Amino acid sequence: MNTPPISAQVLLNQPRLLLRHLYDVAVARALPGQVLAAQLPPPPRGRTLVLGAGKAGGAMAQALEAAWPADAPLSGLVITRYGHTPPDYRPKRLELVEAAHPVPDAAGLAAAQRMLALTQGLSADDLVICLISGGGSALLSLPAPGLTLADKQAVNRALLESGAAIGEMNCVRKHLSAIKGGRLAAACAPARVLSLLISDVPGDEPAVIASGPTVPDAGSCADALAICKRYGISLPAAARQGLESGAFETPKPGDPRFAGHELRMLATPQQSLEAAAAAARALGLEAHILSDEIEGESREVGRVHAALARAVARRGQPFAKPCVILSGGEATVTVRSKAPGQAPGRGGRASEFLLGAAIALQGEPGVHVLAADTDGIDGVQDNAGAIVTPSTLARAAALGLKPEALLDANDAYSFFEPLGDLVSPGPTFTNVNDFRALLIR
């Protein structure tokens, strides 16, 4: 991200620019080009195979190619989301494939099949470097035996609309997969596997990031069934049979195929929040990090953040103003039922968080809020998020926009787009999930 430098005084006088500056700093801390090279081992005696999937996959592959010795063998396949290949990256030793996210497609399926085939014939002298980042679960789609791509697509859509937490969704996904839930790393035996991860999940749990393709899985088929029951997820007959019989069980901790494997975390949500907090303090503002693990229904999380901002603005509790309050994590959106013929709403977690916050703030003076996904894409729209200001509701009323109705329709994008308040950086080539910043002056 090449944001031109802006003076501290300009930032302090322009809340929108200040909040965008903090977002850009948070994203920059998680860019693979800044953090990957230092985590690479020396080349092995045998060959080095690179396998990977995620929204940061293109930038991770680019950073690895640049850092790996030119005279050392290197080959492999990495999958990223459509449009998430860095524009200045021309793969030479690695192959980069683009596929669909968040609902998998045939391109991702074909690439996953080829990836699994590449693991054949590896020896104990070989090294497999796995580049794993958020989004890899959809991109690395290889259905379990007896399931079709259409089956996986249907279950995935239902999970995305259910309001299930990311750990719950990925428990189901990995048990319906032939490559996730540790199966990719198990297939690499007896080669040594080094997983380099960029976390996009609360708690930075490796088994949850991209559904843990290189990590043994402590969950069970019974857990996956219980999650589907809890959220009313309809399963194809073959999927239900595989789960009920235990045929789709994943490799477990202690499996000897994982002996000697190593995990290294390149970037986390907490690190990006800390970088943004440091940037705010450098401008003379107090900065407070609530948590990098906040989950829950997006609109409700927005209302809670709004209540905190009002308490600071009106009573100086629990923080004195002026200050910046930061949080991260992965909120969820439960898609409401639509009337026959009604078009689906547009928007994602960040936009819905902001609309919930705007309604709760009711134009609170001195409070500005930015929420945006660090991958640059909020859901499937062209924005990362948006900004709420004290004038948001008044400007919306002048345009005839009805915030409560749009929130009920899961259509937050249609609220912020006519206001000119969307944050649209385009793909950032990394992903440490939700970023939220509240400025109270």
XYZ file of N, CA and C in Angstrom, residues 5-135:
393
model
N 2.829 10.182 2.484
C 2.893 10.662 3.869
C 2.022 11.893 4.077
N 1.403 11.955 5.238
C 0.549 13.084 5.606
C 1.042 13.614 6.938
N 1.085 14.925 7.096
C 1.603 15.502 8.328
C 0.695 15.177 9.501
N 1.295 15.122 10.692
C 0.542 14.812 11.901
C -0.577 15.823 12.124
N -0.305 17.085 11.871
C -1.312 18.100 12.119
C -2.517 17.946 11.197
N -2.260 17.593 9.943
C -3.359 17.369 9.011
C -4.204 16.188 9.473
N -3.551 15.109 9.896
C -4.283 13.936 10.356
C -5.144 14.255 11.568
N -4.597 14.975 12.518
C -5.345 15.286 13.739
C -6.551 16.166 13.459
N -6.493 16.962 12.394
C -7.600 17.852 12.060
C -8.613 17.231 11.103
N -8.291 16.060 10.569
C -9.187 15.414 9.609
C -9.423 13.963 10.034
N -10.484 13.713 10.780
C -10.732 12.373 11.322
C -10.767 11.266 10.278
N -11.331 11.555 9.113
C -11.391 10.511 8.091
C -9.984 10.071 7.686
N -9.120 11.044 7.449
C -7.749 10.725 7.055
C -7.019 9.997 8.181
N -7.265 10.404 9.406
C -6.593 9.765 10.532
C -6.996 8.298 10.642
N -8.294 8.024 10.563
C -8.754 6.650 10.673
C -8.242 5.795 9.515
N -8.233 6.361 8.315
C -7.705 5.609 7.168
C -6.206 5.355 7.345
N -5.487 6.310 7.913
C -4.061 6.139 8.191
C -3.841 4.950 9.132
N -4.652 4.838 10.166
C -4.508 3.731 11.115
C -4.802 2.392 10.437
N -5.806 2.375 9.582
C -6.113 1.157 8.822
C -4.934 0.763 7.935
N -4.374 1.733 7.226
C -3.248 1.441 6.336
C -2.043 0.922 7.114
N -1.802 1.469 8.285
C -0.689 1.006 9.122
C -0.938 -0.441 9.562
N -2.169 -0.746 9.959
C -2.504 -2.102 10.383
C -2.289 -3.098 9.251
N -2.714 -2.737 8.058
C -2.537 -3.617 6.903
C -1.060 -3.803 6.579
N -0.301 -2.704 6.600
C 1.118 -2.779 6.259
C 1.869 -3.735 7.180
N 1.480 -3.778 8.463
C 2.170 -4.668 9.409
C 1.997 -6.128 9.016
N 0.967 -6.451 8.282
C 0.673 -7.844 7.948
C 1.072 -8.230 6.530
N 1.738 -7.348 5.796
C 2.100 -7.664 4.417
C 3.215 -8.713 4.389
N 3.043 -9.766 3.608
C 4.048 -10.839 3.576
C 5.447 -10.361 3.221
N 5.546 -9.382 2.338
C 6.860 -8.887 1.953
C 7.652 -8.301 3.102
N 6.968 -7.925 4.182
C 7.634 -7.344 5.339
C 8.062 -8.406 6.354
N 7.448 -9.579 6.324
C 7.619 -10.503 7.447
C 8.045 -11.918 7.067
N 7.958 -12.300 5.809
C 8.140 -13.711 5.467
C 9.600 -14.140 5.388
N 10.457 -13.333 4.777
C 11.830 -13.770 4.502
C 12.566 -14.216 5.762
N 12.334 -13.513 6.871
C 13.050 -13.827 8.106
C 12.670 -15.183 8.685
N 11.586 -15.776 8.223
C 11.109 -17.042 8.772
C 11.461 -18.248 7.908
N 12.205 -18.027 6.843
C 12.530 -19.135 5.947
C 13.741 -19.909 6.452
N 13.716 -21.238 6.340
C 14.861 -22.060 6.719
C 15.856 -22.138 5.556
N 17.036 -22.693 5.787
C 17.948 -22.932 4.665
C 17.407 -24.020 3.761
N 17.807 -24.063 2.502
C 17.330 -25.116 1.600
C 17.701 -26.498 2.128
N 16.848 -27.500 1.864
C 17.116 -28.854 2.336
C 18.075 -29.593 1.406
N 18.422 -30.821 1.778
C 19.255 -31.643 0.906
C 18.494 -32.053 -0.346
N 17.206 -32.257 -0.200
C 16.385 -32.642 -1.338
C 15.761 -31.431 -2.004
N 14.560 -31.599 -2.505
C 13.889 -30.499 -3.191
C 12.958 -29.753 -2.246
N 12.567 -28.555 -2.653
C 11.635 -27.741 -1.876
C 10.360 -27.558 -2.678
N 9.250 -27.994 -2.083
C 7.936 -27.879 -2.712
C 7.129 -26.855 -1.937
N 6.539 -25.907 -2.638
C 5.712 -24.874 -2.015
C 4.249 -25.139 -2.352
N 3.421 -25.211 -1.319
C 1.985 -25.397 -1.489
C 1.289 -24.335 -0.638
N 0.198 -23.780 -1.126
C -0.449 -22.755 -0.310
C -1.808 -22.352 -0.822
N -2.553 -21.698 0.057
C -3.881 -21.202 -0.307
C -4.278 -20.088 0.639
N -4.931 -19.054 0.099
C -5.441 -17.964 0.918
C -5.430 -16.649 0.167
N -6.086 -15.661 0.744
C -6.140 -14.342 0.118
C -4.766 -13.682 0.060
N -3.883 -14.059 0.977
C -2.513 -13.537 0.964
C -1.575 -14.435 0.170
N -2.121 -15.476 -0.463
C -1.283 -16.463 -1.131
C -0.372 -15.891 -2.196
N -0.884 -14.952 -3.010
C -0.060 -14.374 -4.062
C 1.109 -13.589 -3.506
N 0.855 -12.765 -2.501
C 1.923 -11.966 -1.908
C 2.898 -12.843 -1.137
N 2.413 -13.913 -0.512
C 3.310 -14.828 0.195
C 4.217 -15.551 -0.788
N 3.652 -15.999 -1.917
C 4.458 -16.655 -2.944
C 5.497 -15.692 -3.509
N 5.092 -14.458 -3.737
C 6.014 -13.452 -4.259
C 7.181 -13.222 -3.295
N 6.877 -13.094 -2.010
C 7.917 -12.861 -1.015
C 8.856 -14.059 -0.906
N 8.309 -15.256 -0.995
C 9.158 -16.450 -0.895
C 10.070 -16.574 -2.108
N 9.511 -16.366 -3.296
C 10.350 -16.434 -4.503
C 11.488 -15.435 -4.444
N 11.209 -14.234 -3.956
C 12.238 -13.199 -3.896
C 13.334 -13.545 -2.896
N 12.981 -14.248 -1.822
C 13.941 -14.511 -0.761
C 14.678 -15.834 -0.918
N 14.122 -16.783 -1.671
C 14.736 -18.102 -1.777
C 15.975 -18.038 -2.667
N 17.073 -18.692 -2.278
C 18.304 -18.644 -3.084
C 18.050 -19.022 -4.539
N 18.623 -18.265 -5.445
C 18.383 -18.484 -6.869
C 18.904 -19.828 -7.346
N 19.937 -20.365 -6.677
C 20.528 -21.626 -7.113
C 19.938 -22.837 -6.405
N 18.905 -22.627 -5.574
C 18.273 -23.730 -4.856
C 16.971 -24.118 -5.548
N 16.732 -25.416 -5.739
C 15.501 -25.850 -6.411
C 14.248 -25.355 -5.670
N 13.255 -24.955 -6.428
C 12.002 -24.460 -5.851
C 10.887 -24.660 -6.865
N 9.791 -25.264 -6.436
C 8.627 -25.429 -7.302
C 7.399 -25.522 -6.423
N 6.228 -25.431 -7.052
C 5.019 -25.569 -6.260
C 3.825 -24.841 -6.832
N 2.733 -24.888 -6.083
C 1.450 -24.359 -6.521
C 0.767 -23.652 -5.355
N 0.306 -22.435 -5.602
C -0.383 -21.641 -4.586
C -1.692 -21.133 -5.193
N -2.756 -21.134 -4.388
C -4.072 -20.681 -4.837
C -4.441 -19.406 -4.085
N -4.922 -18.400 -4.805
C -5.419 -17.187 -4.167
C -6.753 -16.795 -4.780
N -7.365 -15.791 -4.195
C -8.680 -15.345 -4.669
C -8.532 -14.580 -5.984
N -9.585 -14.637 -6.808
C -9.583 -13.851 -8.041
C -9.250 -12.388 -7.717
N -8.315 -11.812 -8.479
C -7.958 -10.416 -8.302
C -6.984 -10.152 -7.180
N -6.476 -11.198 -6.519
C -5.582 -11.008 -5.382
C -4.136 -11.372 -5.686
N -3.780 -11.398 -6.957
C -2.378 -11.534 -7.340
C -1.744 -10.145 -7.368
N -0.652 -9.901 -6.629
C -0.021 -8.579 -6.679
C 0.303 -8.191 -8.111
N 0.000 -6.968 -8.514
C 0.159 -6.578 -9.922
C 1.601 -6.621 -10.411
N 2.562 -6.556 -9.492
C 3.969 -6.576 -9.902
C 4.595 -7.963 -9.771
N 3.781 -8.984 -9.564
C 4.315 -10.337 -9.386
C 4.196 -11.134 -10.673
N 5.318 -11.613 -11.168
C 5.373 -12.489 -12.325
C 6.019 -13.795 -11.880
N 5.223 -14.786 -11.509
C 5.791 -16.036 -10.999
C 6.785 -16.664 -11.975
N 7.906 -17.111 -11.439
C 8.934 -17.748 -12.265
C 9.127 -19.212 -11.875
N 9.263 -19.474 -10.575
C 9.489 -20.846 -10.132
C 8.242 -21.480 -9.527
N 7.281 -20.668 -9.158
C 6.038 -21.164 -8.582
C 4.881 -20.891 -9.527
N 3.819 -21.658 -9.396
C 2.594 -21.426 -10.160
C 1.544 -20.843 -9.227
N 0.881 -19.792 -9.672
C -0.173 -19.161 -8.891
C -1.491 -19.279 -9.645
N -2.494 -19.830 -8.982
C -3.820 -20.033 -9.572
C -4.828 -19.190 -8.800
N -5.740 -18.550 -9.505
C -6.809 -17.799 -8.860
C -8.104 -18.602 -8.913
N -8.875 -18.497 -7.816
C -10.140 -19.236 -7.722
C -11.134 -18.409 -6.921
N -12.341 -18.949 -6.740
C -13.434 -18.180 -6.136
C -13.409 -18.249 -4.615
N -13.865 -17.163 -4.022
C -14.060 -17.040 -2.571
C -15.217 -16.057 -2.369
N -16.142 -16.286 -1.429
C -16.138 -17.306 -0.376
C -16.781 -18.637 -0.754
N -17.453 -18.705 -1.896
C -18.035 -19.978 -2.335
C -17.097 -20.598 -3.364
N -16.647 -21.832 -3.155
C -15.643 -22.441 -4.045
C -16.170 -22.655 -5.449
N -15.226 -22.773 -6.395
C -15.605 -23.039 -7.780
C -14.724 -24.127 -8.379
N -14.944 -24.415 -9.672
C -14.232 -25.496 -10.340
C -12.736 -25.226 -10.432
N -12.339 -23.964 -10.541
C -10.914 -23.641 -10.614
C -10.202 -24.024 -9.319
N -10.839 -23.731 -8.182
C -10.250 -24.108 -6.906
C -10.198 -25.617 -6.739
N -11.236 -26.302 -7.186
C -11.281 -27.758 -7.111
C -10.147 -28.376 -7.927
N -9.979 -27.924 -9.159
C -8.925 -28.474 -10.016
C -7.542 -28.207 -9.430
N -7.337 -27.009 -8.885
C -6.040 -26.673 -8.303
C -5.768 -27.520 -7.064
N -6.794 -27.759 -6.246
C -6.608 -28.585 -5.049
C -6.263 -30.023 -5.432
N -6.896 -30.535 -6.476
C -6.568 -31.883 -6.946
C -5.113 -31.965 -7.383
N -4.662 -30.970 -8.135
C -3.277 -30.951 -8.586
C -2.314 -30.799 -7.413
N -2.699 -29.994 -6.411
C -1.846 -29.794 -5.253
C -1.628 -31.103 -4.503
N -2.703 -31.838 -4.297
C -2.577 -33.108 -3.597
C -1.713 -34.077 -4.396
N -1.809 -34.046 -5.715
C -0.993 -34.922 -6.560
C 0.487 -34.583 -6.450
N 0.811 -33.309 -6.235
C 2.206 -32.895 -6.117
C 2.901 -33.484 -4.897
N 2.132 -33.937 -3.911
C 2.737 -34.487 -2.701
C 3.234 -35.913 -2.900
N 2.903 -36.537 -4.012
C 3.317 -37.913 -4.251
C 4.823 -37.987 -4.497
N 5.460 -39.001 -3.907
C 6.880 -39.228 -4.164
C 7.838 -38.399 -3.348
N 7.350 -37.665 -2.358
C 8.254 -36.882 -1.516
C 9.077 -37.802 -0.620
N 10.294 -37.359 -0.280
C 11.186 -38.143 0.566
C 11.495 -37.390 1.847
N 12.183 -38.067 2.756
C 12.560 -37.449 4.027
C 13.572 -36.324 3.837
N 14.225 -36.263 2.695
C 15.189 -35.187 2.413
C 14.511 -33.933 1.875
N 13.230 -34.020 1.570
C 12.518 -32.904 0.951
C 11.871 -32.007 2.004
N 11.637 -30.771 1.619
C 10.967 -29.784 2.468
C 9.725 -29.284 1.747
N 8.603 -29.259 2.452
C 7.369 -28.668 1.924
C 7.090 -27.408 2.730
N 7.039 -26.273 2.055
C 6.687 -25.004 2.700
C 5.247 -24.695 2.333
N 4.384 -24.648 3.341
C 2.961 -24.386 3.109
C 2.629 -22.948 3.507
N 2.082 -22.194 2.583
C 1.732 -20.791 2.778
C 0.229 -20.711 3.014
N -0.177 -20.500 4.255
C -1.579 -20.593 4.629
C -2.080 -19.255 5.164
N -3.191 -18.787 4.614
C -3.794 -17.541 5.088
C -5.306 -17.633 4.973
N -5.990 -16.663 5.564
C -7.441 -16.652 5.563
C -8.016 -16.683 4.161
N -9.116 -17.371 4.012
C -9.729 -17.566 2.700
C -9.343 -18.882 2.080
